[in-house]
């Protein structure tokens, strides 16, 4: 049937009752009436005797004259105008999605039989088109832009939150970037002896490369899957972290092979997809971190003394400091400070996954984050000051606070942080 208006009317020579309700797309429920019947619920239903009652004159007046069109809903009649026994009353089926609760009673008869309900037309019950969040009037096209004002609509990755047992992560696009090129993955599992283990991976897409958002997403998923597969099989957490970074690297490298040939011709100077990575594995007595690039991990004990940065950046500034050519403050103030010297991607010079293992002597929380956060809390002490005191008990709340801290500071970059309480706690424990 050809598409029609959302509120079709009943066919036939007589118009539909003025109060006949229609099904609305916003709240239609399949198989349920669109609206309650318009008739008075307290009026008694006519009896069979009343419906059949009436003198012959009345019956003659109600019978159609020769050549006149039959009324919609009228019963077929025999030669003398009497109803034909055994045949149902013929009526035009109302359009799908429309309910005529009561038909107008025929003259001289009691009436008001219900029309049968029909299944709603899926075209009528379809979800309405998305409306622009800026102008509140324009329709949003398939590319995510308003057809009226051109405003870009929020994307799914603009702000993400996840809580998995005691582990939580939050990622936000920030205030200056047009998309979120960060990604994270969190999970929990158990070692062969049954003891719990928590995992968090955070990746930051390299903006100067092609498809950085896809690179970070592929890397975080591959590393997380590798860890959750290796740890229950008894692989040592540090070895499992090394293998996870290699798996993430392979996932990013595979994206380079998916680049269309025409894209290379139009932009031959662009680099292959690339990202940084940092991850943490926490067991009942061991903390392992692994990284490539300048995303970081911090150890924040419950008593805040001493807080420690667990990773060393693969960056120009870190190289200058390590070589003794510049002080840390001077190096990180330079405009070249954040130029990375290590990353995951097909054009990486040489992949050198870094891993380190620690055995903290007190409970605390591991902060795993991109530079969109640590730019606003660079030192371990500054990070400890920004982390809420109850972060180990309420990691999701603490992650939201830390993202807010970066946004309040200017939000110049995408912001992503995962919090992993130490020691690992059984799955199911988490923040409210």
Tab-separated table of C-alpha atoms in Angstrom:
chain	number	residue	atom	x	y	z
A	1	UNK	CA	0.000	0.000	0.000
A	2	UNK	CA	1.311	3.434	-0.824
A	3	UNK	CA	2.467	5.510	2.074
A	4	UNK	CA	-0.241	7.760	3.403
A	5	UNK	CA	-0.566	10.516	5.954
A	6	UNK	CA	-0.053	9.543	9.567
A	7	UNK	CA	-3.743	10.049	10.390
A	8	UNK	CA	-5.815	8.339	7.621
A	9	UNK	CA	-9.595	8.556	7.664
A	10	UNK	CA	-12.099	5.766	7.270
A	11	UNK	CA	-13.180	5.004	3.648
A	12	UNK	CA	-16.728	5.222	2.392
A	13	UNK	CA	-19.220	7.847	1.426
A	14	UNK	CA	-19.781	8.905	5.037
A	15	UNK	CA	-16.963	10.632	6.958
A	16	UNK	CA	-15.500	9.001	10.036
A	17	UNK	CA	-16.903	9.958	13.399
A	18	UNK	CA	-15.405	13.304	14.457
A	19	UNK	CA	-13.856	11.828	17.577
A	20	UNK	CA	-12.431	8.655	16.077
A	21	UNK	CA	-8.955	8.391	17.631
A	22	UNK	CA	-5.798	7.494	15.718
A	23	UNK	CA	-2.593	5.787	16.799
A	24	UNK	CA	0.256	8.212	17.539
A	25	UNK	CA	3.823	7.259	16.703
A	26	UNK	CA	5.237	8.574	19.965
A	27	UNK	CA	3.307	6.317	22.282
A	28	UNK	CA	1.636	3.609	20.203
A	29	UNK	CA	1.825	0.149	21.730
A	30	UNK	CA	1.488	-2.875	19.404
A	31	UNK	CA	-1.594	-4.895	20.148
A	32	UNK	CA	-3.108	-2.307	22.514
A	33	UNK	CA	-5.955	0.154	21.802
A	34	UNK	CA	-4.782	3.570	20.760
A	35	UNK	CA	-7.325	5.356	23.004
A	36	UNK	CA	-10.255	4.344	25.198
A	37	UNK	CA	-13.643	4.148	23.517
A	38	UNK	CA	-15.382	7.470	23.014
A	39	UNK	CA	-18.808	6.067	23.910
A	40	UNK	CA	-20.305	6.527	27.361
A	41	UNK	CA	-19.058	3.559	29.384
A	42	UNK	CA	-22.213	3.637	31.521
A	43	UNK	CA	-24.724	3.304	28.690
A	44	UNK	CA	-26.173	-0.224	28.625
A	45	UNK	CA	-25.484	-2.410	25.626
A	46	UNK	CA	-28.573	-2.993	23.457
A	47	UNK	CA	-30.186	-6.404	23.773
A	48	UNK	CA	-30.877	-8.717	20.892
A	49	UNK	CA	-34.644	-8.170	21.306
A	50	UNK	CA	-34.300	-4.418	21.198
A	51	UNK	CA	-32.072	-4.574	18.121
A	52	UNK	CA	-34.651	-6.753	16.352
A	53	UNK	CA	-37.621	-4.689	17.503
A	54	UNK	CA	-39.431	-2.184	15.253
A	55	UNK	CA	-42.613	-2.161	13.200
A	56	UNK	CA	-42.805	-2.890	9.502
A	57	UNK	CA	-43.006	0.789	8.582
A	58	UNK	CA	-39.814	1.502	10.411
A	59	UNK	CA	-38.143	-1.421	8.663
A	60	UNK	CA	-39.351	-0.122	5.302
A	61	UNK	CA	-37.957	3.333	6.023
A	62	UNK	CA	-34.574	1.874	6.989
A	63	UNK	CA	-34.271	-0.269	3.846
A	64	UNK	CA	-32.312	1.330	0.985
A	65	UNK	CA	-34.231	2.549	-2.012
A	66	UNK	CA	-33.606	0.912	-5.396
A	67	UNK	CA	-30.479	2.246	-7.042
A	68	UNK	CA	-29.230	3.992	-3.893
A	69	UNK	CA	-25.706	3.136	-2.744
A	70	UNK	CA	-25.476	0.806	0.193
A	71	UNK	CA	-24.316	2.407	3.432
A	72	UNK	CA	-20.961	1.350	4.773
A	73	UNK	CA	-21.451	-1.304	7.410
A	74	UNK	CA	-25.007	-2.206	6.368
A	75	UNK	CA	-25.916	-5.884	6.418
A	76	UNK	CA	-26.666	-7.579	3.038
A	77	UNK	CA	-30.360	-7.932	2.459
A	78	UNK	CA	-32.562	-10.398	0.633
A	79	UNK	CA	-35.332	-9.672	-1.866
A	80	UNK	CA	-37.736	-8.385	0.777
A	81	UNK	CA	-35.114	-6.311	2.651
A	82	UNK	CA	-34.651	-8.836	5.473
A	83	UNK	CA	-31.125	-9.724	6.558
A	84	UNK	CA	-29.725	-12.843	4.974
A	85	UNK	CA	-29.288	-15.517	7.610
A	86	UNK	CA	-25.778	-16.828	8.290
A	87	UNK	CA	-23.916	-13.980	6.564
A	88	UNK	CA	-21.864	-11.492	8.585
A	89	UNK	CA	-22.403	-7.803	8.222
A	90	UNK	CA	-20.183	-6.432	5.439
A	91	UNK	CA	-18.059	-3.454	6.404
A	92	UNK	CA	-15.032	-1.713	4.960
A	93	UNK	CA	-11.932	-2.486	7.012
A	94	UNK	CA	-10.566	0.636	8.667
A	95	UNK	CA	-7.023	1.605	7.716
A	96	UNK	CA	-4.251	0.007	9.736
A	97	UNK	CA	-3.398	1.976	12.858
A	98	UNK	CA	-6.929	3.474	13.132
A	99	UNK	CA	-9.616	2.432	15.545
A	100	UNK	CA	-13.258	3.380	15.140
A	101	UNK	CA	-14.543	2.407	18.534
A	102	UNK	CA	-18.244	2.771	17.766
A	103	UNK	CA	-20.014	2.956	14.446
A	104	UNK	CA	-23.023	5.210	14.146
A	105	UNK	CA	-26.177	3.209	14.915
A	106	UNK	CA	-28.509	2.627	11.995
A	107	UNK	CA	-31.785	4.501	12.126
A	108	UNK	CA	-34.357	2.625	14.086
A	109	UNK	CA	-31.855	0.218	15.615
A	110	UNK	CA	-29.861	0.147	18.763
A	111	UNK	CA	-26.238	-0.431	17.571
A	112	UNK	CA	-22.771	0.476	18.543
A	113	UNK	CA	-20.924	-2.757	17.832
A	114	UNK	CA	-17.144	-2.454	18.115
A	115	UNK	CA	-15.086	-2.575	14.979
A	116	UNK	CA	-12.290	-5.140	15.211
A	117	UNK	CA	-8.885	-3.725	16.071
A	118	UNK	CA	-6.153	-4.214	13.510
A	119	UNK	CA	-2.396	-4.451	13.959
A	120	UNK	CA	-0.775	-0.994	13.872
A	121	UNK	CA	0.846	0.037	10.621
A	122	UNK	CA	4.624	0.048	11.232
A	123	UNK	CA	4.897	3.175	9.111
A	124	UNK	CA	2.611	5.001	11.501
A	125	UNK	CA	4.361	3.647	14.618
A	126	UNK	CA	7.883	4.392	13.374
A	127	UNK	CA	10.101	6.480	15.640
A	128	UNK	CA	10.076	10.188	14.820
A	129	UNK	CA	13.152	11.712	13.223
A	130	UNK	CA	15.767	13.088	15.606
A	131	UNK	CA	15.454	16.795	16.358
A	132	UNK	CA	18.442	19.138	16.654
A	133	UNK	CA	19.606	19.750	20.236
A	134	UNK	CA	20.567	23.335	19.331
A	135	UNK	CA	17.652	24.878	17.426
A	136	UNK	CA	15.057	22.309	18.582
A	137	UNK	CA	13.436	22.468	15.159
A	138	UNK	CA	15.654	21.051	12.425
A	139	UNK	CA	15.837	17.410	11.415
A	140	UNK	CA	19.167	15.610	11.972
A	141	UNK	CA	20.572	14.019	8.832
A	142	UNK	CA	22.398	10.697	8.601
A	143	UNK	CA	25.780	12.415	9.083
A	144	UNK	CA	24.753	13.884	12.440
A	145	UNK	CA	24.199	17.498	11.392
A	146	UNK	CA	21.063	19.620	11.660
A	147	UNK	CA	19.457	20.350	8.276
A	148	UNK	CA	18.175	23.654	9.640
A	149	UNK	CA	21.083	25.265	11.518
A	150	UNK	CA	23.964	22.931	10.612
A	151	UNK	CA	24.826	22.189	14.253
A	152	UNK	CA	26.745	18.942	14.822
A	153	UNK	CA	24.809	16.640	17.126
A	154	UNK	CA	26.342	14.828	20.113
A	155	UNK	CA	27.908	11.502	19.161
A	156	UNK	CA	27.841	8.339	21.214
A	157	UNK	CA	31.544	8.686	22.033
A	158	UNK	CA	31.334	12.333	23.064
A	159	UNK	CA	30.801	11.174	26.640
A	160	UNK	CA	31.113	7.567	27.804
A	161	UNK	CA	30.932	5.969	31.234
A	162	UNK	CA	31.293	2.366	32.318
A	163	UNK	CA	31.454	0.548	35.615
A	164	UNK	CA	32.503	-3.095	35.720
A	165	UNK	CA	32.571	-4.499	39.227
A	166	UNK	CA	35.014	-2.348	41.213
A	167	UNK	CA	36.536	-0.740	38.069
A	168	UNK	CA	35.128	2.415	36.447
A	169	UNK	CA	36.041	4.679	33.549
A	170	UNK	CA	34.794	7.939	32.044
A	171	UNK	CA	35.718	9.559	28.728
A	172	UNK	CA	34.698	12.980	27.419
A	173	UNK	CA	35.280	14.848	24.154
A	174	UNK	CA	36.415	17.964	26.012
A	175	UNK	CA	35.646	21.546	25.105
A	176	UNK	CA	37.840	22.164	22.066
A	177	UNK	CA	37.870	19.001	19.930
A	178	UNK	CA	35.130	18.152	17.421
A	179	UNK	CA	35.212	14.438	18.303
A	180	UNK	CA	36.482	12.073	20.982
A	181	UNK	CA	39.599	10.218	19.823
A	182	UNK	CA	40.137	8.490	23.192
A	183	UNK	CA	38.839	5.039	24.086
A	184	UNK	CA	38.892	2.723	27.090
A	185	UNK	CA	38.063	-0.835	28.084
A	186	UNK	CA	37.617	-2.244	31.579
A	187	UNK	CA	36.925	-5.729	32.886
A	188	UNK	CA	37.225	-8.216	35.704
A	189	UNK	CA	38.067	-11.895	35.792
A	190	UNK	CA	39.716	-14.441	38.109
A	191	UNK	CA	43.102	-16.101	38.248
A	192	UNK	CA	43.333	-19.926	38.209
A	193	UNK	CA	43.292	-19.966	42.028
A	194	UNK	CA	40.009	-18.044	42.028
A	195	UNK	CA	41.405	-14.743	43.268
A	196	UNK	CA	39.942	-11.644	41.597
A	197	UNK	CA	41.770	-9.522	39.043
A	198	UNK	CA	40.793	-6.141	37.580
A	199	UNK	CA	41.841	-4.742	34.212
A	200	UNK	CA	41.744	-1.242	32.687
A	201	UNK	CA	43.067	-0.054	29.320
A	202	UNK	CA	43.086	3.557	28.059
A	203	UNK	CA	44.107	4.665	24.547
A	204	UNK	CA	44.581	8.103	22.986
A	205	UNK	CA	44.331	8.463	19.190
A	206	UNK	CA	47.135	10.406	17.506
A	207	UNK	CA	45.372	13.393	15.934
A	208	UNK	CA	47.947	13.885	13.175
A	209	UNK	CA	47.242	10.352	11.891
A	210	UNK	CA	44.253	9.140	9.917
A	211	UNK	CA	41.248	7.672	11.766
A	212	UNK	CA	42.687	8.155	15.261
A	213	UNK	CA	39.326	7.416	16.873
A	214	UNK	CA	39.221	4.008	15.192
A	215	UNK	CA	42.810	3.274	16.236
A	216	UNK	CA	42.159	3.941	19.927
A	217	UNK	CA	38.975	1.891	19.912
A	218	UNK	CA	40.594	-1.082	18.158
A	219	UNK	CA	43.621	-1.016	20.471
A	220	UNK	CA	41.651	-0.796	23.719
A	221	UNK	CA	39.342	-3.645	22.737
A	222	UNK	CA	42.153	-5.900	21.545
A	223	UNK	CA	44.278	-5.345	24.657
A	224	UNK	CA	41.354	-5.890	27.010
A	225	UNK	CA	40.314	-9.092	25.241
A	226	UNK	CA	43.897	-10.388	25.343
A	227	UNK	CA	44.211	-9.751	29.084
A	228	UNK	CA	40.864	-11.315	29.951
A	229	UNK	CA	41.838	-14.375	27.934
A	230	UNK	CA	45.395	-14.816	29.249
A	231	UNK	CA	44.976	-14.135	32.970
A	232	UNK	CA	42.493	-16.956	33.754
A	233	UNK	CA	44.843	-19.380	31.974
A	234	UNK	CA	47.604	-18.621	34.465
A	235	UNK	CA	49.760	-16.249	32.385
A	236	UNK	CA	51.759	-13.984	34.685
A	237	UNK	CA	50.145	-10.509	34.744
A	238	UNK	CA	53.297	-8.786	33.496
A	239	UNK	CA	53.657	-11.199	30.581
A	240	UNK	CA	49.939	-10.901	29.893
A	241	UNK	CA	50.302	-7.109	29.717
A	242	UNK	CA	53.187	-7.383	27.245
A	243	UNK	CA	51.148	-9.700	25.022
A	244	UNK	CA	48.128	-7.419	25.284
A	245	UNK	CA	50.097	-4.435	23.966
A	246	UNK	CA	51.337	-6.527	21.046
A	247	UNK	CA	47.737	-7.569	20.309
A	248	UNK	CA	46.667	-3.931	20.412
A	249	UNK	CA	49.481	-3.038	18.014
A	250	UNK	CA	48.344	-5.701	15.543
A	251	UNK	CA	44.777	-4.392	15.702
A	252	UNK	CA	45.930	-0.855	14.868
A	253	UNK	CA	48.257	-2.070	12.122
A	254	UNK	CA	45.338	-3.890	10.507
A	255	UNK	CA	43.511	-0.578	10.090
A	256	UNK	CA	46.226	0.671	7.746
A	257	UNK	CA	45.442	-2.155	5.331
A	258	UNK	CA	41.785	-1.121	5.257
A	259	UNK	CA	42.566	2.363	3.901
A	260	UNK	CA	41.049	2.774	0.400
A	261	UNK	CA	43.588	3.317	-2.385
A	262	UNK	CA	41.885	6.533	-3.496
A	263	UNK	CA	42.296	7.958	0.021
A	264	UNK	CA	46.053	7.440	-0.210
A	265	UNK	CA	46.106	9.228	-3.553
A	266	UNK	CA	44.235	12.269	-2.238
A	267	UNK	CA	46.205	12.559	1.031
A	268	UNK	CA	49.543	10.760	0.599
A	269	UNK	CA	51.140	12.829	3.360
A	270	UNK	CA	48.822	11.489	6.079
A	271	UNK	CA	50.133	8.911	8.521
A	272	UNK	CA	48.639	5.498	9.191
A	273	UNK	CA	46.164	5.171	12.096
A	274	UNK	CA	47.989	5.422	15.427
A	275	UNK	CA	47.382	5.754	19.166
A	276	UNK	CA	49.012	5.535	22.566
A	277	UNK	CA	48.123	2.915	25.171
A	278	UNK	CA	48.353	2.467	28.931
A	279	UNK	CA	46.910	-0.377	30.967
A	280	UNK	CA	46.781	-1.710	34.502
A	281	UNK	CA	46.242	-5.176	35.966
A	282	UNK	CA	45.450	-5.373	39.673
A	283	UNK	CA	45.348	-8.610	41.673
A	284	UNK	CA	45.115	-9.254	45.396
A	285	UNK	CA	48.801	-8.458	45.919
A	286	UNK	CA	50.290	-7.268	42.620
A	287	UNK	CA	49.958	-4.160	40.458
A	288	UNK	CA	51.182	-4.308	36.844
A	289	UNK	CA	51.190	-1.447	34.342
A	290	UNK	CA	52.113	-1.364	30.660
A	291	UNK	CA	52.280	1.478	28.160
A	292	UNK	CA	53.491	2.927	24.869
A	293	UNK	CA	53.298	6.690	24.354
A	294	UNK	CA	52.437	9.449	26.807
A	295	UNK	CA	49.270	8.167	28.476
A	296	UNK	CA	49.977	7.585	32.166
A	297	UNK	CA	49.256	5.549	35.290
A	298	UNK	CA	49.460	6.917	38.856
A	299	UNK	CA	49.405	5.153	42.201
A	300	UNK	CA	47.343	7.019	44.814
A	301	UNK	CA	47.379	5.336	48.262
A	302	UNK	CA	44.498	5.915	50.629
A	303	UNK	CA	46.668	8.049	52.910
A	304	UNK	CA	48.024	10.026	49.913
A	305	UNK	CA	51.627	9.486	51.006
A	306	UNK	CA	53.462	8.966	48.856
A	307	UNK	CA	51.614	9.176	45.537
A	308	UNK	CA	53.706	7.900	42.605
A	309	UNK	CA	53.651	8.196	38.835
A	310	UNK	CA	54.131	4.663	37.524
A	311	UNK	CA	54.936	5.357	33.847
A	312	UNK	CA	57.542	7.322	31.876
A	313	UNK	CA	56.372	9.133	28.754
A	314	UNK	CA	57.555	8.244	25.277
A	315	UNK	CA	57.834	11.934	24.396
A	316	UNK	CA	60.290	14.619	23.341
A	317	UNK	CA	60.186	16.238	26.785
A	318	UNK	CA	60.891	12.958	28.591
A	319	UNK	CA	63.857	12.281	26.315
A	320	UNK	CA	65.313	15.719	27.014
A	321	UNK	CA	64.992	15.184	30.756
A	322	UNK	CA	66.399	11.635	30.619
A	323	UNK	CA	69.377	12.830	28.617
A	324	UNK	CA	70.058	15.602	31.136
A	325	UNK	CA	69.685	18.269	28.475
A	326	UNK	CA	66.775	20.085	30.119
A	327	UNK	CA	65.027	20.230	33.444
A	328	UNK	CA	61.517	18.783	33.690
A	329	UNK	CA	59.802	22.150	34.058
A	330	UNK	CA	61.707	23.606	31.112
A	331	UNK	CA	61.168	20.563	28.902
A	332	UNK	CA	57.421	20.386	29.458
A	333	UNK	CA	57.069	24.119	28.870
A	334	UNK	CA	58.525	23.718	25.371
A	335	UNK	CA	56.104	23.586	22.441
A	336	UNK	CA	57.635	20.237	21.425
A	337	UNK	CA	56.995	18.674	24.832
A	338	UNK	CA	54.075	16.461	23.769
A	339	UNK	CA	55.586	15.196	20.543
A	340	UNK	CA	55.500	11.447	21.152
A	341	UNK	CA	58.389	9.142	20.321
A	342	UNK	CA	56.481	5.876	20.785
A	343	UNK	CA	53.041	4.797	19.587
A	344	UNK	CA	51.022	1.927	18.159
A	345	UNK	CA	50.631	2.025	14.395
A	346	UNK	CA	51.919	0.698	11.101
A	347	UNK	CA	54.458	3.532	10.804
A	348	UNK	CA	55.887	3.236	14.325
A	349	UNK	CA	59.694	3.171	14.282
A	350	UNK	CA	60.091	0.259	16.664
A	351	UNK	CA	57.524	-1.080	19.095
A	352	UNK	CA	58.899	-1.268	22.622
A	353	UNK	CA	56.136	-2.174	25.094
A	354	UNK	CA	56.997	-0.974	28.599
A	355	UNK	CA	55.804	-2.998	31.589
A	356	UNK	CA	56.439	-2.689	35.309
A	357	UNK	CA	55.244	-4.572	38.390
A	358	UNK	CA	54.710	-3.219	41.909
A	359	UNK	CA	53.637	-4.604	45.275
A	360	UNK	CA	52.039	-1.748	47.218
A	361	UNK	CA	52.039	-2.109	50.992
A	362	UNK	CA	48.714	-0.345	51.532
A	363	UNK	CA	45.352	-0.025	49.774
A	364	UNK	CA	44.742	2.687	47.241
A	365	UNK	CA	43.639	3.327	43.691
A	366	UNK	CA	45.376	3.245	40.312
A	367	UNK	CA	44.601	6.180	37.994
A	368	UNK	CA	44.961	5.261	34.296
A	369	UNK	CA	44.534	8.295	32.039
A	370	UNK	CA	45.303	10.211	28.856
A	371	UNK	CA	47.154	13.527	28.750
A	372	UNK	CA	43.783	15.269	28.546
A	373	UNK	CA	43.617	14.719	32.308
A	374	UNK	CA	47.231	14.793	33.471
A	375	UNK	CA	47.834	18.103	31.701
A	376	UNK	CA	45.758	19.555	34.553
A	377	UNK	CA	47.323	17.415	37.310
A	378	UNK	CA	50.790	16.546	36.075
A	379	UNK	CA	52.719	15.587	39.169
A	380	UNK	CA	51.773	12.688	41.424
A	381	UNK	CA	50.981	15.086	44.264
A	382	UNK	CA	48.716	17.173	42.029
A	383	UNK	CA	46.907	14.064	40.877
A	384	UNK	CA	46.511	12.860	44.468
A	385	UNK	CA	44.984	16.203	45.370
A	386	UNK	CA	42.464	15.960	42.523
A	387	UNK	CA	41.408	12.374	43.303
A	388	UNK	CA	38.486	12.224	45.785
A	389	UNK	CA	39.247	10.659	49.162
A	390	UNK	CA	36.673	7.887	48.616
A	391	UNK	CA	37.887	6.975	45.116
A	392	UNK	CA	38.593	3.324	46.016
A	393	UNK	CA	35.047	2.882	47.314
A	394	UNK	CA	33.329	5.009	44.635
A	395	UNK	CA	35.476	4.784	41.501
A	396	UNK	CA	32.794	5.910	39.038
A	397	UNK	CA	32.068	9.026	41.064
A	398	UNK	CA	35.796	9.730	41.337
A	399	UNK	CA	36.283	9.306	37.580
A	400	UNK	CA	33.523	11.828	36.932
A	401	UNK	CA	35.158	14.267	39.348
A	402	UNK	CA	38.516	13.933	37.588
A	403	UNK	CA	36.984	14.517	34.151
A	404	UNK	CA	35.224	17.568	35.586
A	405	UNK	CA	38.563	18.781	36.941
A	406	UNK	CA	40.023	18.724	33.413
A	407	UNK	CA	36.979	20.413	31.890
A	408	UNK	CA	37.071	23.137	34.544
A	409	UNK	CA	40.723	23.642	33.674
A	410	UNK	CA	39.899	24.323	30.036
A	411	UNK	CA	39.208	20.919	28.473
A	412	UNK	CA	41.673	21.540	25.649
A	413	UNK	CA	41.896	17.823	24.814
A	414	UNK	CA	39.821	14.672	25.033
A	415	UNK	CA	39.721	13.462	28.647
A	416	UNK	CA	39.710	9.793	29.660
A	417	UNK	CA	40.385	8.187	33.027
A	418	UNK	CA	39.913	4.723	34.533
A	419	UNK	CA	40.163	3.984	38.250
A	420	UNK	CA	41.171	0.568	39.567
A	421	UNK	CA	41.065	-0.014	43.350
A	422	UNK	CA	43.964	-1.910	44.911
A	423	UNK	CA	43.907	-4.604	46.077
A	424	UNK	CA	41.496	-6.208	43.656
A	425	UNK	CA	38.094	-6.878	45.144
A	426	UNK	CA	35.543	-9.493	44.066
A	427	UNK	CA	33.425	-8.734	41.026
A	428	UNK	CA	30.191	-6.981	41.888
A	429	UNK	CA	31.694	-4.513	44.325
A	430	UNK	CA	31.550	-0.991	42.961
A	431	UNK	CA	30.392	2.542	43.478
A	432	UNK	CA	26.843	3.650	43.930
